[in-house]
Amino acid sequence: MKIRSSKGFTLIELLIVVAIIGIIAAIAVPGLLRARMSGNEASAIGSLRAINGGQAAFSSSCAGGGYANKLTQLAATTVAPIVQGFLSPDLTLSDSTVKSGYTIALADGFPVGVTVMAQASTCNAKGIAVSSYYAGATPLTLGGTGTRYFGTDERGTIWQNTTTLLTATLTKAGAAPTVPIQ
């Protein structure tokens, strides 16, 4: 009669280990997804802050007090001594940029139906300057890449909303539930 070797694991032991790993994964994954959404939202807020800073520099040095109404206007200029862009290339490659799960866009800052007189051409010859701007950040998948919409304008305040896409009208009026970031 042969005696079995007791080397190795039994099927029960392996199933218990797999079950424990499954429980730990079920606990950890939602937390990781929330952390990813939080990081995406922080990136969107950072992008809007960068746009505010780029618009301030553009307004004072290139647009005679006006603002850009497209992200591509804030790209590099060829006019000396300004040879560096007003924003980083990751935001100025197109007029609507996807970054970290959010779509970042820039437009005239007045509600639909309000006529805005355009100012003179800008120093980088990439468009005209306008008297107001609005930048918004929209999650690609609400609840997946982010849970909040963000917006900002020439005042520099960054607004948030969890239920509605922010527009220039909402941020100008300060309508509830639109609230500034604390």
PDB file of N, CA and C in Angstrom, residues 63-98:
ATOM      1  N   ALA A  63      -3.608  90.983 -26.318  1.00  0.00           N
ATOM      2  CA  ALA A  63      -4.947  91.234 -26.839  1.00  0.00           C
ATOM      3  C   ALA A  63      -5.513  92.597 -26.473  1.00  0.00           C
ATOM      4  N   GLY A  64      -4.710  93.474 -25.950  1.00  0.00           N
ATOM      5  CA  GLY A  64      -5.192  94.812 -25.630  1.00  0.00           C
ATOM      6  C   GLY A  64      -6.346  94.831 -24.650  1.00  0.00           C
ATOM      7  N   GLY A  65      -6.327  93.965 -23.663  1.00  0.00           N
ATOM      8  CA  GLY A  65      -7.379  93.918 -22.663  1.00  0.00           C
ATOM      9  C   GLY A  65      -8.489  92.937 -22.976  1.00  0.00           C
ATOM     10  N   GLY A  66      -8.478  92.334 -24.153  1.00  0.00           N
ATOM     11  CA  GLY A  66      -9.487  91.340 -24.517  1.00  0.00           C
ATOM     12  C   GLY A  66      -9.037  89.944 -24.132  1.00  0.00           C
ATOM     13  N   TYR A  67      -9.856  88.968 -24.489  1.00  0.00           N
ATOM     14  CA  TYR A  67      -9.576  87.578 -24.156  1.00  0.00           C
ATOM     15  C   TYR A  67      -9.704  86.709 -25.396  1.00  0.00           C
ATOM     16  N   ALA A  68      -9.073  85.541 -25.345  1.00  0.00           N
ATOM     17  CA  ALA A  68      -9.193  84.563 -26.426  1.00  0.00           C
ATOM     18  C   ALA A  68     -10.539  83.859 -26.295  1.00  0.00           C
ATOM     19  N   ASN A  69     -11.140  83.511 -27.435  1.00  0.00           N
ATOM     20  CA  ASN A  69     -12.389  82.750 -27.370  1.00  0.00           C
ATOM     21  C   ASN A  69     -12.208  81.320 -27.860  1.00  0.00           C
ATOM     22  N   LYS A  70     -10.959  80.928 -28.109  1.00  0.00           N
ATOM     23  CA  LYS A  70     -10.647  79.547 -28.492  1.00  0.00           C
ATOM     24  C   LYS A  70      -9.333  79.153 -27.831  1.00  0.00           C
ATOM     25  N   LEU A  71      -9.227  77.894 -27.468  1.00  0.00           N
ATOM     26  CA  LEU A  71      -7.996  77.417 -26.835  1.00  0.00           C
ATOM     27  C   LEU A  71      -6.797  77.544 -27.767  1.00  0.00           C
ATOM     28  N   THR A  72      -7.005  77.349 -29.064  1.00  0.00           N
ATOM     29  CA  THR A  72      -5.889  77.429 -30.013  1.00  0.00           C
ATOM     30  C   THR A  72      -5.297  78.833 -30.085  1.00  0.00           C
ATOM     31  N   GLN A  73      -6.058  79.853 -29.717  1.00  0.00           N
ATOM     32  CA  GLN A  73      -5.522  81.214 -29.686  1.00  0.00           C
ATOM     33  C   GLN A  73      -4.475  81.381 -28.599  1.00  0.00           C
ATOM     34  N   LEU A  74      -4.526  80.538 -27.599  1.00  0.00           N
ATOM     35  CA  LEU A  74      -3.590  80.651 -26.482  1.00  0.00           C
ATOM     36  C   LEU A  74      -2.317  79.842 -26.709  1.00  0.00           C
ATOM     37  N   ALA A  75      -2.159  79.296 -27.910  1.00  0.00           N
ATOM     38  CA  ALA A  75      -0.934  78.563 -28.269  1.00  0.00           C
ATOM     39  C   ALA A  75       0.196  79.554 -28.514  1.00  0.00           C
ATOM     40  N   ALA A  76       1.341  79.027 -28.881  1.00  0.00           N
ATOM     41  CA  ALA A  76       2.543  79.853 -29.073  1.00  0.00           C
ATOM     42  C   ALA A  76       2.320  80.941 -30.117  1.00  0.00           C
ATOM     43  N   THR A  77       2.978  82.037 -29.907  1.00  0.00           N
ATOM     44  CA  THR A  77       2.936  83.157 -30.836  1.00  0.00           C
ATOM     45  C   THR A  77       4.281  83.295 -31.524  1.00  0.00           C
ATOM     46  N   THR A  78       4.299  83.947 -32.643  1.00  0.00           N
ATOM     47  CA  THR A  78       5.559  84.147 -33.368  1.00  0.00           C
ATOM     48  C   THR A  78       6.059  85.575 -33.249  1.00  0.00           C
ATOM     49  N   VAL A  79       5.391  86.370 -32.436  1.00  0.00           N
ATOM     50  CA  VAL A  79       5.774  87.769 -32.291  1.00  0.00           C
ATOM     51  C   VAL A  79       6.787  87.891 -31.158  1.00  0.00           C
ATOM     52  N   ALA A  80       7.974  88.416 -31.468  1.00  0.00           N
ATOM     53  CA  ALA A  80       8.997  88.611 -30.445  1.00  0.00           C
ATOM     54  C   ALA A  80       8.558  89.744 -29.530  1.00  0.00           C
ATOM     55  N   PRO A  81       8.870  89.759 -28.292  1.00  0.00           N
ATOM     56  CA  PRO A  81       9.681  88.802 -27.551  1.00  0.00           C
ATOM     57  C   PRO A  81       8.878  87.612 -27.032  1.00  0.00           C
ATOM     58  N   ILE A  82       7.584  87.557 -27.330  1.00  0.00           N
ATOM     59  CA  ILE A  82       6.752  86.458 -26.842  1.00  0.00           C
ATOM     60  C   ILE A  82       6.856  85.295 -27.824  1.00  0.00           C
ATOM     61  N   VAL A  83       7.574  84.258 -27.457  1.00  0.00           N
ATOM     62  CA  VAL A  83       7.695  83.085 -28.324  1.00  0.00           C
ATOM     63  C   VAL A  83       7.144  81.836 -27.645  1.00  0.00           C
ATOM     64  N   GLN A  84       6.708  81.985 -26.424  1.00  0.00           N
ATOM     65  CA  GLN A  84       6.169  80.875 -25.655  1.00  0.00           C
ATOM     66  C   GLN A  84       4.651  81.007 -25.627  1.00  0.00           C
ATOM     67  N   GLY A  85       3.954  79.902 -25.577  1.00  0.00           N
ATOM     68  CA  GLY A  85       2.502  79.933 -25.544  1.00  0.00           C
ATOM     69  C   GLY A  85       1.966  80.421 -24.211  1.00  0.00           C
ATOM     70  N   PHE A  86       0.709  80.800 -24.216  1.00  0.00           N
ATOM     71  CA  PHE A  86       0.053  81.252 -22.998  1.00  0.00           C
ATOM     72  C   PHE A  86      -0.486  80.078 -22.194  1.00  0.00           C
ATOM     73  N   LEU A  87      -0.619  78.919 -22.842  1.00  0.00           N
ATOM     74  CA  LEU A  87      -1.036  77.680 -22.197  1.00  0.00           C
ATOM     75  C   LEU A  87      -0.161  76.548 -22.693  1.00  0.00           C
ATOM     76  N   SER A  88      -0.121  75.460 -21.950  1.00  0.00           N
ATOM     77  CA  SER A  88       0.666  74.305 -22.373  1.00  0.00           C
ATOM     78  C   SER A  88       0.025  73.645 -23.593  1.00  0.00           C
ATOM     79  N   PRO A  89       0.836  72.965 -24.408  1.00  0.00           N
ATOM     80  CA  PRO A  89       0.321  72.342 -25.631  1.00  0.00           C
ATOM     81  C   PRO A  89      -0.772  71.299 -25.408  1.00  0.00           C
ATOM     82  N   ASP A  90      -0.816  70.663 -24.255  1.00  0.00           N
ATOM     83  CA  ASP A  90      -1.862  69.661 -24.032  1.00  0.00           C
ATOM     84  C   ASP A  90      -3.261  70.274 -23.999  1.00  0.00           C
ATOM     85  N   LEU A  91      -3.362  71.574 -23.771  1.00  0.00           N
ATOM     86  CA  LEU A  91      -4.659  72.244 -23.777  1.00  0.00           C
ATOM     87  C   LEU A  91      -4.934  73.024 -25.063  1.00  0.00           C
ATOM     88  N   THR A  92      -3.920  73.268 -25.865  1.00  0.00           N
ATOM     89  CA  THR A  92      -4.100  74.157 -27.023  1.00  0.00           C
ATOM     90  C   THR A  92      -4.017  73.452 -28.373  1.00  0.00           C
ATOM     91  N   LEU A  93      -4.015  72.132 -28.393  1.00  0.00           N
ATOM     92  CA  LEU A  93      -3.934  71.427 -29.673  1.00  0.00           C
ATOM     93  C   LEU A  93      -5.212  71.574 -30.502  1.00  0.00           C
ATOM     94  N   SER A  94      -6.353  71.709 -29.841  1.00  0.00           N
ATOM     95  CA  SER A  94      -7.620  71.916 -30.546  1.00  0.00           C
ATOM     96  C   SER A  94      -8.509  72.800 -29.685  1.00  0.00           C
ATOM     97  N   ASP A  95      -9.638  73.206 -30.234  1.00  0.00           N
ATOM     98  CA  ASP A  95     -10.532  74.099 -29.500  1.00  0.00           C
ATOM     99  C   ASP A  95     -11.328  73.382 -28.420  1.00  0.00           C
ATOM    100  N   SER A  96     -11.406  72.076 -28.484  1.00  0.00           N
ATOM    101  CA  SER A  96     -12.043  71.263 -27.460  1.00  0.00           C
ATOM    102  C   SER A  96     -11.101  70.104 -27.155  1.00  0.00           C
ATOM    103  N   THR A  97     -10.553  70.087 -25.956  1.00  0.00           N
ATOM    104  CA  THR A  97      -9.513  69.131 -25.600  1.00  0.00           C
ATOM    105  C   THR A  97     -10.018  68.137 -24.563  1.00  0.00           C
ATOM    106  N   VAL A  98      -9.695  66.858 -24.749  1.00  0.00           N
ATOM    107  CA  VAL A  98     -10.009  65.833 -23.750  1.00  0.00           C
ATOM    108  C   VAL A  98      -8.755  65.595 -22.926  1.00  0.00           C
TER     109      VAL A  98
END
